[in-house]
Amino acid sequence: MINKNHQASNCNDCNCKTQIFKNLGSTELDLINNSRFQVDYKGGEIIFKQGTPSPYFVCITSGLAKIYIEGYGKNLILALVKPVDYIFGPGIYVDNRHYYSASAVEDCTACLVDASVFKKLIRENPDFAEDFLKRVSLQSIFNFEQIVSLTQKQMPGRIADVIFYLSEKIYCKNPFELSISRQDLADLSGMSKESAIRILKEFKEEGILTVAGNKMEILNVKQLRQISETG
Amino acid sequence: MINKNHQASNCNDCNCKTQIFKNLGSTELDLINNSRFQVDYKGGEIIFKQGTPSPYFVCITSGLAKIYIEGYGKNLILALVKPVDYIFGPGIYVDNRHYYSASAVEDCTACLVDASVFKKLIRENPDFAEDFLKRVSLQSIFNFEQIVSLTQKQMPGRIADVIFYLSEKIYCKNPFELSISRQDLADLSGMSKESAIRILKEFKEEGILTVAGNKMEILNVKQLRQISETG
DNA sequence: TATAATGATTGATATTTATCAACAGGCTGT
DNA sequence: ACAGCCTGTTGATAAATATCAATCATTATA
């Protein structure tokens, strides 16, 4: 099921280099390259499970993954992860456990890199460390926005937020094709699948967007923004 | 209102030194000492407001503060902060803005240290940086637990979580005296003040705890734990 | 092709939670 | 002592949301 291609290509040729590893020199990239291996996941496959040990960090190089907390009967999706970004759980600096699960939404390719190598680079390269801190901070800010959306907005506002997230941050276009299920939509907005579907239907009836299967288009951005803001 | 005592004492004599600054040498502590000033806040006073620039980080040396997001009509308390801990918002590594507000719950003393000094120390001292990353990670894990509690548990489970938080993490004893209001209790558990009061009443009627004004005692820890876990 | 399995949708209903209104008790300042 | 103003408390009601059950659509499988 999982196809491991150890050292299939080189980090120096990878577009990770210019994005998340822009502060690393070629010696440092070699260090990563030598400790990494590449894995392909099919849509739906689990990348790692909450609670398991976490010996490496995961860089998504193609496809789309989700990270989610398995809660009390239902899941909460914390974020979707697309290329080129890495999944670096807080457990690495605490107890080497995963605090959330990750799975492939679309077919995915990931590079797994030994966490100790990553931590070594953080210690030795202040620019890399600072960039990492910035990413962690952005993640944290996103989590704050999410927690406010989920706890203080009603369902229409939450769905509006998720639609903007998908359109602006994940698929990055406006008529876009959903690769996530309705259940995922519900798990992103903290409600039941049925409620999520109903809100979509209302938006459709009010002419705010069109939904046809997995095709979605926002027709009235301004009104959707207003729904997001009034909660 | 705010009483500034610049350089009232020395960082080398402060118990911050052994806790959050344990990895700093005396030269580095001097650096912090020289850029810091101490402020006293009365209960209820605002330490900083969400959205304002954030030129320093705040170390709470006495009293109790809360950090909270001002959302849509109501507040969400992210955490209570007691000595010796620091409030270090994610904005420092992003755009130098505060992403949440902080205010004194009890009378508070805080030391404000220039953020650039902090960032300099992070760059130059890998042990300090790693300890900081560990603290950020723990914070992040706490946020995840909180987001799950708030989005997936019903009111009794959420109140149970808050009571454990207060008893185990903040006041650190079992018959404890609440220094926060019922509204704060509600803002910690993401519900209306009336609902929070009602749940407390139910717990009292079931013999799980006693509440008399601000005195609270957990009588049946096991049952309260169960309520927390079943949601 | 027929058939099962899965995901999406809809309606009816029950549950959870917020809101509104009223009131009590304890402070404050006069 | 009294009025005014908080915070806390309670009850009645309304709104938001989940759950359950049934149906439809689509895809996978024998």
Short mmCIF file of N, CA and C (backbone and C1' of nucleotides) in Angstrom, two decimals, chain C, chain D:
data_model
loop_
_atom_site.label_atom_id
_atom_site.label_comp_id
_atom_site.label_asym_id
_atom_site.label_seq_id
_atom_site.Cartn_x
_atom_site.Cartn_y
_atom_site.Cartn_z
P DT C 1 -26.45 -2.93 -19.07
"O5'" DT C 1 -27.53 -4.00 -18.67
"C5'" DT C 1 -27.40 -5.39 -19.05
"C4'" DT C 1 -27.56 -6.22 -17.80
"C3'" DT C 1 -28.40 -5.50 -16.73
"O3'" DT C 1 -29.35 -6.41 -16.20
"C1'" DT C 1 -26.30 -6.16 -15.82
P DA C 2 -30.58 -5.92 -15.34
"O5'" DA C 2 -30.15 -6.42 -13.88
"C5'" DA C 2 -29.89 -7.80 -13.67
"C4'" DA C 2 -29.16 -7.98 -12.36
"C3'" DA C 2 -29.88 -7.35 -11.16
"O3'" DA C 2 -29.90 -8.31 -10.12
"C1'" DA C 2 -27.64 -6.54 -11.28
P DT C 3 -30.66 -8.00 -8.76
"O5'" DT C 3 -29.48 -7.60 -7.78
"C5'" DT C 3 -28.27 -8.37 -7.79
"C4'" DT C 3 -27.27 -7.73 -6.85
"C3'" DT C 3 -27.92 -7.04 -5.66
"O3'" DT C 3 -27.19 -7.36 -4.50
"C1'" DT C 3 -26.47 -5.55 -6.74
P DA C 4 -27.91 -7.38 -3.08
"O5'" DA C 4 -26.80 -6.70 -2.15
"C5'" DA C 4 -25.47 -7.23 -2.19
"C4'" DA C 4 -24.47 -6.12 -2.25
"C3'" DA C 4 -24.44 -5.23 -1.00
"O3'" DA C 4 -23.17 -5.35 -0.41
"C1'" DA C 4 -24.34 -3.94 -3.00
P DA C 5 -22.92 -4.98 1.09
"O5'" DA C 5 -22.19 -3.58 0.96
"C5'" DA C 5 -21.03 -3.48 0.12
"C4'" DA C 5 -20.72 -2.03 -0.13
"C3'" DA C 5 -20.83 -1.14 1.11
"O3'" DA C 5 -19.65 -0.40 1.23
"C1'" DA C 5 -22.01 -0.20 -0.70
P DT C 6 -19.33 0.34 2.64
"O5'" DT C 6 -19.18 1.86 2.21
"C5'" DT C 6 -18.54 2.19 0.97
"C4'" DT C 6 -19.09 3.50 0.47
"C3'" DT C 6 -19.26 4.55 1.56
"O3'" DT C 6 -18.34 5.61 1.31
"C1'" DT C 6 -21.09 4.52 0.05
P DG C 7 -18.24 6.85 2.40
"O5'" DG C 7 -19.02 7.99 1.62
"C5'" DG C 7 -18.59 8.36 0.31
"C4'" DG C 7 -19.57 9.33 -0.27
"C3'" DG C 7 -19.84 10.53 0.65
"O3'" DG C 7 -19.84 11.70 -0.16
"C1'" DG C 7 -21.88 9.43 0.17
P DA C 8 -20.18 13.12 0.46
"O5'" DA C 8 -21.69 13.31 0.00
"C5'" DA C 8 -21.99 13.37 -1.38
"C4'" DA C 8 -23.45 13.71 -1.57
"C3'" DA C 8 -23.91 14.98 -0.86
"O3'" DA C 8 -24.62 15.78 -1.79
"C1'" DA C 8 -25.30 13.16 -0.28
P DT C 9 -25.16 17.21 -1.39
"O5'" DT C 9 -26.63 16.86 -0.89
"C5'" DT C 9 -27.54 16.28 -1.81
"C4'" DT C 9 -28.84 15.97 -1.14
"C3'" DT C 9 -29.46 17.12 -0.34
"O3'" DT C 9 -30.56 17.57 -1.11
"C1'" DT C 9 -29.72 15.00 0.73
P DT C 10 -31.36 18.87 -0.70
"O5'" DT C 10 -32.51 18.32 0.26
"C5'" DT C 10 -33.43 17.37 -0.27
"C4'" DT C 10 -34.29 16.81 0.84
"C3'" DT C 10 -34.90 17.86 1.78
"O3'" DT C 10 -36.29 17.92 1.53
"C1'" DT C 10 -34.09 15.94 2.96
P DG C 11 -37.21 19.00 2.27
"O5'" DG C 11 -37.80 18.16 3.47
"C5'" DG C 11 -38.41 16.90 3.21
"C4'" DG C 11 -38.85 16.27 4.51
"C3'" DG C 11 -39.50 17.22 5.51
"O3'" DG C 11 -40.69 16.61 6.01
"C1'" DG C 11 -37.70 16.05 6.54
P DA C 12 -41.62 17.32 7.06
"O5'" DA C 12 -41.27 16.52 8.40
"C5'" DA C 12 -41.31 15.09 8.39
"C4'" DA C 12 -41.02 14.56 9.78
"C3'" DA C 12 -41.70 15.34 10.91
"O3'" DA C 12 -42.16 14.41 11.89
"C1'" DA C 12 -39.35 15.36 11.22
P DT C 13 -42.89 14.97 13.23
"O5'" DT C 13 -41.70 14.96 14.29
"C5'" DT C 13 -41.01 13.74 14.54
"C4'" DT C 13 -39.84 14.00 15.46
"C3'" DT C 13 -40.20 14.72 16.77
"O3'" DT C 13 -39.98 13.81 17.82
"C1'" DT C 13 -38.20 15.57 15.81
P DA C 14 -40.28 14.22 19.36
"O5'" DA C 14 -38.79 14.38 19.90
"C5'" DA C 14 -37.83 13.36 19.63
"C4'" DA C 14 -36.48 13.79 20.15
"C3'" DA C 14 -36.49 14.31 21.59
"O3'" DA C 14 -35.36 13.79 22.25
"C1'" DA C 14 -35.62 15.97 20.13
P DT C 15 -35.14 14.05 23.81
"O5'" DT C 15 -33.87 15.00 23.77
"C5'" DT C 15 -32.79 14.64 22.92
"C4'" DT C 15 -31.82 15.80 22.84
"C3'" DT C 15 -31.49 16.42 24.19
"O3'" DT C 15 -30.09 16.31 24.35
"C1'" DT C 15 -31.98 18.08 22.58
P DT C 16 -29.38 16.79 25.73
"O5'" DT C 16 -28.74 18.17 25.25
"C5'" DT C 16 -28.11 18.22 23.98
"C4'" DT C 16 -27.79 19.65 23.63
"C3'" DT C 16 -27.18 20.46 24.77
"O3'" DT C 16 -25.99 21.03 24.27
"C1'" DT C 16 -29.00 21.63 23.78
P DT C 17 -24.98 21.83 25.21
"O5'" DT C 17 -25.57 23.30 25.11
"C5'" DT C 17 -25.44 24.00 23.88
"C4'" DT C 17 -26.17 25.29 23.94
"C3'" DT C 17 -25.80 26.19 25.12
"O3'" DT C 17 -25.03 27.26 24.61
"C1'" DT C 17 -28.13 26.21 24.66
P DA C 18 -24.73 28.61 25.44
"O5'" DA C 18 -25.89 29.59 24.93
"C5'" DA C 18 -26.04 29.80 23.53
"C4'" DA C 18 -27.09 30.84 23.25
"C3'" DA C 18 -26.87 32.17 23.96
"O3'" DA C 18 -27.16 33.21 23.04
"C1'" DA C 18 -28.97 31.23 24.62
P DT C 19 -26.95 34.73 23.49
"O5'" DT C 19 -28.43 35.21 23.84
"C5'" DT C 19 -29.47 34.89 22.92
"C4'" DT C 19 -30.80 35.30 23.52
"C3'" DT C 19 -30.78 36.65 24.24
"O3'" DT C 19 -31.83 37.43 23.68
"C1'" DT C 19 -31.78 34.99 25.60
P DC C 20 -31.90 39.01 23.97
"O5'" DC C 20 -33.11 39.12 25.00
"C5'" DC C 20 -34.32 38.44 24.73
"C4'" DC C 20 -35.17 38.37 25.97
"C3'" DC C 20 -35.15 39.65 26.82
"O3'" DC C 20 -36.48 40.11 26.95
"C1'" DC C 20 -34.84 37.72 28.16
P DA C 21 -36.79 41.54 27.62
"O5'" DA C 21 -37.31 41.13 29.07
"C5'" DA C 21 -38.20 40.02 29.20
"C4'" DA C 21 -38.38 39.69 30.66
"C3'" DA C 21 -38.33 40.90 31.59
"O3'" DA C 21 -39.41 40.82 32.50
"C1'" DA C 21 -36.81 39.24 32.32
P DA C 22 -39.77 42.06 33.41
"O5'" DA C 22 -39.60 41.47 34.87
"C5'" DA C 22 -40.07 40.15 35.16
"C4'" DA C 22 -39.30 39.61 36.34
"C3'" DA C 22 -39.16 40.60 37.49
"O3'" DA C 22 -39.84 40.09 38.63
"C1'" DA C 22 -37.12 39.47 37.02
P DC C 23 -40.01 41.01 39.94
"O5'" DC C 23 -38.86 40.46 40.87
"C5'" DC C 23 -38.68 39.05 41.03
"C4'" DC C 23 -37.36 38.79 41.69
"C3'" DC C 23 -37.05 39.72 42.87
"O3'" DC C 23 -36.71 38.93 43.98
"C1'" DC C 23 -35.19 39.52 41.46
P DA C 24 -36.82 39.57 45.44
"O5'" DA C 24 -35.54 38.95 46.16
"C5'" DA C 24 -35.07 37.66 45.79
"C4'" DA C 24 -33.59 37.57 46.10
"C3'" DA C 24 -33.18 38.37 47.33
"O3'" DA C 24 -32.34 37.55 48.12
"C1'" DA C 24 -31.87 39.01 45.46
P DG C 25 -32.06 37.98 49.65
"O5'" DG C 25 -30.53 38.39 49.56
"C5'" DG C 25 -29.57 37.47 49.05
"C4'" DG C 25 -28.28 38.21 48.80
"C3'" DG C 25 -27.86 39.10 49.97
"O3'" DG C 25 -26.57 38.69 50.40
"C1'" DG C 25 -27.78 40.30 47.89
P DG C 26 -25.90 39.33 51.67
"O5'" DG C 26 -24.83 40.28 50.96
"C5'" DG C 26 -23.92 39.72 50.00
"C4'" DG C 26 -23.17 40.83 49.30
"C3'" DG C 26 -22.52 41.82 50.27
"O3'" DG C 26 -21.23 42.14 49.78
"C1'" DG C 26 -23.88 42.97 48.73
P DC C 27 -20.07 42.46 50.84
"O5'" DC C 27 -19.37 43.68 50.13
"C5'" DC C 27 -20.06 44.91 50.14
"C4'" DC C 27 -19.75 45.68 48.90
"C3'" DC C 27 -19.30 47.08 49.24
"O3'" DC C 27 -18.03 47.34 48.67
"C1'" DC C 27 -21.33 47.11 47.93
P DT C 28 -17.22 48.58 49.24
"O5'" DT C 28 -17.89 49.82 48.51
"C5'" DT C 28 -17.83 49.92 47.08
"C4'" DT C 28 -18.62 51.13 46.64
"C3'" DT C 28 -18.25 52.39 47.41
"O3'" DT C 28 -17.54 53.27 46.57
"C1'" DT C 28 -20.64 52.11 47.25
P DG C 29 -16.78 54.51 47.19
"O5'" DG C 29 -17.91 55.64 47.18
"C5'" DG C 29 -18.62 55.91 45.98
"C4'" DG C 29 -19.83 56.77 46.28
"C3'" DG C 29 -19.52 58.01 47.12
"O3'" DG C 29 -20.15 59.14 46.55
"C1'" DG C 29 -21.25 56.76 48.14
P DT C 30 -19.82 60.58 47.09
"O5'" DT C 30 -21.18 60.95 47.83
"C5'" DT C 30 -22.40 60.95 47.07
"C4'" DT C 30 -23.59 60.93 48.00
"C3'" DT C 30 -23.67 62.14 48.95
"O3'" DT C 30 -24.86 62.87 48.65
"C1'" DT C 30 -24.17 60.12 50.06
P DA D 1 -29.87 51.38 59.32
"O5'" DA D 1 -31.09 52.07 58.63
"C5'" DA D 1 -31.69 53.22 59.22
"C4'" DA D 1 -32.02 54.18 58.10
"C3'" DA D 1 -32.61 53.51 56.87
"O3'" DA D 1 -33.60 54.37 56.32
"C1'" DA D 1 -30.58 54.59 56.27
P DC D 2 -34.63 53.73 55.25
"O5'" DC D 2 -34.06 54.26 53.87
"C5'" DC D 2 -33.89 55.67 53.67
"C4'" DC D 2 -33.12 55.89 52.39
"C3'" DC D 2 -33.58 54.99 51.24
"O3'" DC D 2 -34.00 55.80 50.15
"C1'" DC D 2 -31.19 55.02 51.45
P DA D 3 -34.85 55.10 48.94
"O5'" DA D 3 -33.90 55.39 47.70
"C5'" DA D 3 -33.43 56.72 47.49
"C4'" DA D 3 -32.22 56.68 46.57
"C3'" DA D 3 -32.46 55.91 45.28
"O3'" DA D 3 -31.91 56.67 44.20
"C1'" DA D 3 -30.59 54.99 46.41
P DG D 4 -32.13 56.21 42.70
"O5'" DG D 4 -30.73 55.54 42.35
"C5'" DG D 4 -29.54 56.30 42.53
"C4'" DG D 4 -28.35 55.40 42.29
"C3'" DG D 4 -28.48 54.55 41.02
"O3'" DG D 4 -27.26 54.67 40.29
"C1'" DG D 4 -27.95 53.17 42.88
P DC D 5 -27.14 54.12 38.81
"O5'" DC D 5 -26.12 52.92 39.01
"C5'" DC D 5 -24.91 53.13 39.76
"C4'" DC D 5 -24.29 51.79 40.08
"C3'" DC D 5 -24.35 50.79 38.91
"O3'" DC D 5 -23.06 50.23 38.73
"C1'" DC D 5 -25.11 49.79 40.90
P DC D 6 -22.58 49.94 37.26
"O5'" DC D 6 -21.52 48.76 37.51
"C5'" DC D 6 -22.02 47.45 37.47
"C4'" DC D 6 -21.62 46.73 38.73
"C3'" DC D 6 -21.59 45.22 38.52
"O3'" DC D 6 -20.24 44.82 38.38
"C1'" DC D 6 -22.87 45.80 40.48
P DT D 7 -19.94 43.54 37.43
"O5'" DT D 7 -20.36 42.30 38.33
"C5'" DT D 7 -19.72 42.10 39.59
"C4'" DT D 7 -20.49 41.02 40.33
"C3'" DT D 7 -20.66 39.74 39.50
"O3'" DT D 7 -20.10 38.67 40.23
"C1'" DT D 7 -22.74 40.46 40.42
P DG D 8 -20.08 37.20 39.64
"O5'" DG D 8 -21.42 36.61 40.26
"C5'" DG D 8 -21.58 36.59 41.66
"C4'" DG D 8 -22.98 36.13 42.00
"C3'" DG D 8 -23.38 34.77 41.38
"O3'" DG D 8 -23.82 33.93 42.43
"C1'" DG D 8 -25.05 36.40 40.97
P DT D 9 -24.10 32.39 42.14
"O5'" DT D 9 -25.65 32.40 41.81
"C5'" DT D 9 -26.55 32.83 42.84
"C4'" DT D 9 -27.96 32.84 42.32
"C3'" DT D 9 -28.40 31.57 41.58
"O3'" DT D 9 -29.25 30.87 42.47
"C1'" DT D 9 -29.25 33.57 40.58
P DT D 10 -29.83 29.44 42.09
"O5'" DT D 10 -31.16 29.77 41.29
"C5'" DT D 10 -32.22 30.44 41.95
"C4'" DT D 10 -33.32 30.79 40.97
"C3'" DT D 10 -33.78 29.61 40.10
"O3'" DT D 10 -35.09 29.24 40.51
"C1'" DT D 10 -33.58 31.65 38.85
P DG D 11 -35.81 27.96 39.85
"O5'" DG D 11 -36.71 28.65 38.73
"C5'" DG D 11 -37.54 29.76 39.08
"C4'" DG D 11 -38.28 30.26 37.85
"C3'" DG D 11 -38.81 29.16 36.92
"O3'" DG D 11 -40.17 29.48 36.59
"C1'" DG D 11 -37.47 30.69 35.69
P DA D 12 -41.02 28.57 35.62
"O5'" DA D 12 -41.03 29.41 34.27
"C5'" DA D 12 -41.36 30.81 34.31
"C4'" DA D 12 -41.37 31.38 32.90
"C3'" DA D 12 -41.99 30.45 31.85
"O3'" DA D 12 -42.74 31.26 30.94
"C1'" DA D 12 -39.75 30.94 31.25
P DT D 13 -43.53 30.51 29.70
"O5'" DT D 13 -42.53 30.76 28.48
"C5'" DT D 13 -42.18 32.11 28.16
"C4'" DT D 13 -41.08 32.10 27.12
"C3'" DT D 13 -41.41 31.32 25.84
"O3'" DT D 13 -41.52 32.27 24.80
"C1'" DT D 13 -39.18 30.94 26.57
P DA D 14 -41.88 31.81 23.31
"O5'" DA D 14 -40.45 31.93 22.60
"C5'" DA D 14 -39.70 33.13 22.79
"C4'" DA D 14 -38.34 32.97 22.13
"C3'" DA D 14 -38.39 32.45 20.70
"O3'" DA D 14 -37.41 33.14 19.97
"C1'" DA D 14 -37.08 31.00 22.02
P DA D 15 -37.43 33.09 18.37
"O5'" DA D 15 -35.97 32.56 18.06
"C5'" DA D 15 -34.86 33.12 18.75
"C4'" DA D 15 -33.72 32.14 18.73
"C3'" DA D 15 -33.41 31.57 17.35
"O3'" DA D 15 -32.09 31.94 17.03
"C1'" DA D 15 -33.48 29.85 19.00
P DA D 16 -31.45 31.51 15.64
"O5'" DA D 16 -30.57 30.28 16.08
"C5'" DA D 16 -29.67 30.44 17.16
"C4'" DA D 16 -29.01 29.11 17.47
"C3'" DA D 16 -28.37 28.43 16.25
"O3'" DA D 16 -27.06 28.07 16.64
"C1'" DA D 16 -29.86 26.93 17.36
P DT D 17 -26.06 27.46 15.58
"O5'" DT D 17 -26.37 25.91 15.72
"C5'" DT D 17 -26.00 25.26 16.92
"C4'" DT D 17 -26.48 23.84 16.91
"C3'" DT D 17 -26.05 23.01 15.69
"O3'" DT D 17 -25.01 22.15 16.11
"C1'" DT D 17 -28.28 22.53 16.43
P DA D 18 -24.58 20.87 15.27
"O5'" DA D 18 -25.46 19.71 15.91
"C5'" DA D 18 -25.37 19.49 17.30
"C4'" DA D 18 -26.15 18.24 17.68
"C3'" DA D 18 -25.74 16.99 16.93
"O3'" DA D 18 -25.68 15.93 17.87
"C1'" DA D 18 -28.05 17.45 16.53
P DT D 19 -25.24 14.47 17.41
"O5'" DT D 19 -26.62 13.71 17.20
"C5'" DT D 19 -27.58 13.77 18.22
"C4'" DT D 19 -28.86 13.10 17.75
"C3'" DT D 19 -28.63 11.77 17.02
"O3'" DT D 19 -29.43 10.80 17.69
"C1'" DT D 19 -30.09 13.17 15.80
P DC D 20 -29.21 9.24 17.41
"O5'" DC D 20 -30.46 8.88 16.49
"C5'" DC D 20 -31.76 9.28 16.90
"C4'" DC D 20 -32.73 9.13 15.75
"C3'" DC D 20 -32.52 7.88 14.90
"O3'" DC D 20 -33.73 7.14 14.88
"C1'" DC D 20 -32.75 9.80 13.54
P DA D 21 -33.77 5.68 14.27
"O5'" DA D 21 -34.54 5.95 12.90
"C5'" DA D 21 -35.62 6.87 12.89
"C4'" DA D 21 -36.04 7.14 11.46
"C3'" DA D 21 -35.86 5.94 10.52
"O3'" DA D 21 -37.04 5.80 9.75
"C1'" DA D 21 -34.80 7.84 9.63
P DA D 22 -37.24 4.51 8.79
"O5'" DA D 22 -37.35 5.19 7.36
"C5'" DA D 22 -38.17 6.34 7.20
"C4'" DA D 22 -37.77 7.05 5.94
"C3'" DA D 22 -37.58 6.13 4.73
"O3'" DA D 22 -38.46 6.52 3.69
"C1'" DA D 22 -35.76 7.64 4.96
P DT D 23 -38.51 5.66 2.32
"O5'" DT D 23 -37.68 6.58 1.31
"C5'" DT D 23 -37.94 7.98 1.26
"C4'" DT D 23 -36.87 8.65 0.43
"C3'" DT D 23 -36.60 7.95 -0.91
"O3'" DT D 23 -36.74 8.92 -1.93
"C1'" DT D 23 -34.59 8.46 0.21
P DC D 24 -36.83 8.47 -3.46
"O5'" DC D 24 -35.47 9.04 -4.06
"C5'" DC D 24 -35.12 10.41 -3.82
"C4'" DC D 24 -33.66 10.59 -4.14
"C3'" DC D 24 -33.24 9.97 -5.48
"O3'" DC D 24 -32.73 11.01 -6.30
"C1'" DC D 24 -31.71 9.44 -3.74
P DA D 25 -32.28 10.68 -7.78
"O5'" DA D 25 -30.69 10.60 -7.61
"C5'" DA D 25 -30.02 11.60 -6.84
"C4'" DA D 25 -28.54 11.32 -6.91
"C3'" DA D 25 -28.06 10.75 -8.23
"O3'" DA D 25 -26.91 11.48 -8.62
"C1'" DA D 25 -27.46 9.29 -6.46
P DT D 26 -26.16 11.13 -9.96
"O5'" DT D 26 -24.93 10.26 -9.44
"C5'" DT D 26 -24.18 10.74 -8.32
"C4'" DT D 26 -23.14 9.70 -7.94
"C3'" DT D 26 -22.47 9.04 -9.15
"O3'" DT D 26 -21.08 9.14 -9.01
"C1'" DT D 26 -23.23 7.41 -7.60
P DT D 27 -20.10 8.80 -10.23
"O5'" DT D 27 -19.28 7.59 -9.58
"C5'" DT D 27 -18.83 7.71 -8.23
"C4'" DT D 27 -18.70 6.33 -7.61
"C3'" DT D 27 -17.82 5.37 -8.44
"O3'" DT D 27 -16.76 4.93 -7.63
"C1'" DT D 27 -19.81 4.33 -7.69
P DA D 28 -15.52 4.17 -8.21
"O5'" DA D 28 -15.69 2.74 -7.57
"C5'" DA D 28 -15.78 2.61 -6.15
"C4'" DA D 28 -16.31 1.22 -5.81
"C3'" DA D 28 -15.50 0.09 -6.46
"O3'" DA D 28 -15.19 -0.86 -5.44
"C1'" DA D 28 -17.82 -0.16 -6.93
P DT D 29 -14.21 -2.05 -5.73
"O5'" DT D 29 -15.21 -3.30 -5.86
"C5'" DT D 29 -16.24 -3.45 -4.88
"C4'" DT D 29 -17.15 -4.59 -5.30
"C3'" DT D 29 -16.43 -5.76 -5.98
"O3'" DT D 29 -16.86 -6.97 -5.41
"C1'" DT D 29 -18.25 -5.08 -7.28
P DA D 30 -15.97 -8.29 -5.57
"O5'" DA D 30 -17.08 -9.33 -6.04
"C5'" DA D 30 -18.23 -9.55 -5.22
"C4'" DA D 30 -19.34 -10.11 -6.08
"C3'" DA D 30 -18.97 -11.38 -6.84
"O3'" DA D 30 -19.98 -12.36 -6.67
"C1'" DA D 30 -19.81 -9.75 -8.34
#
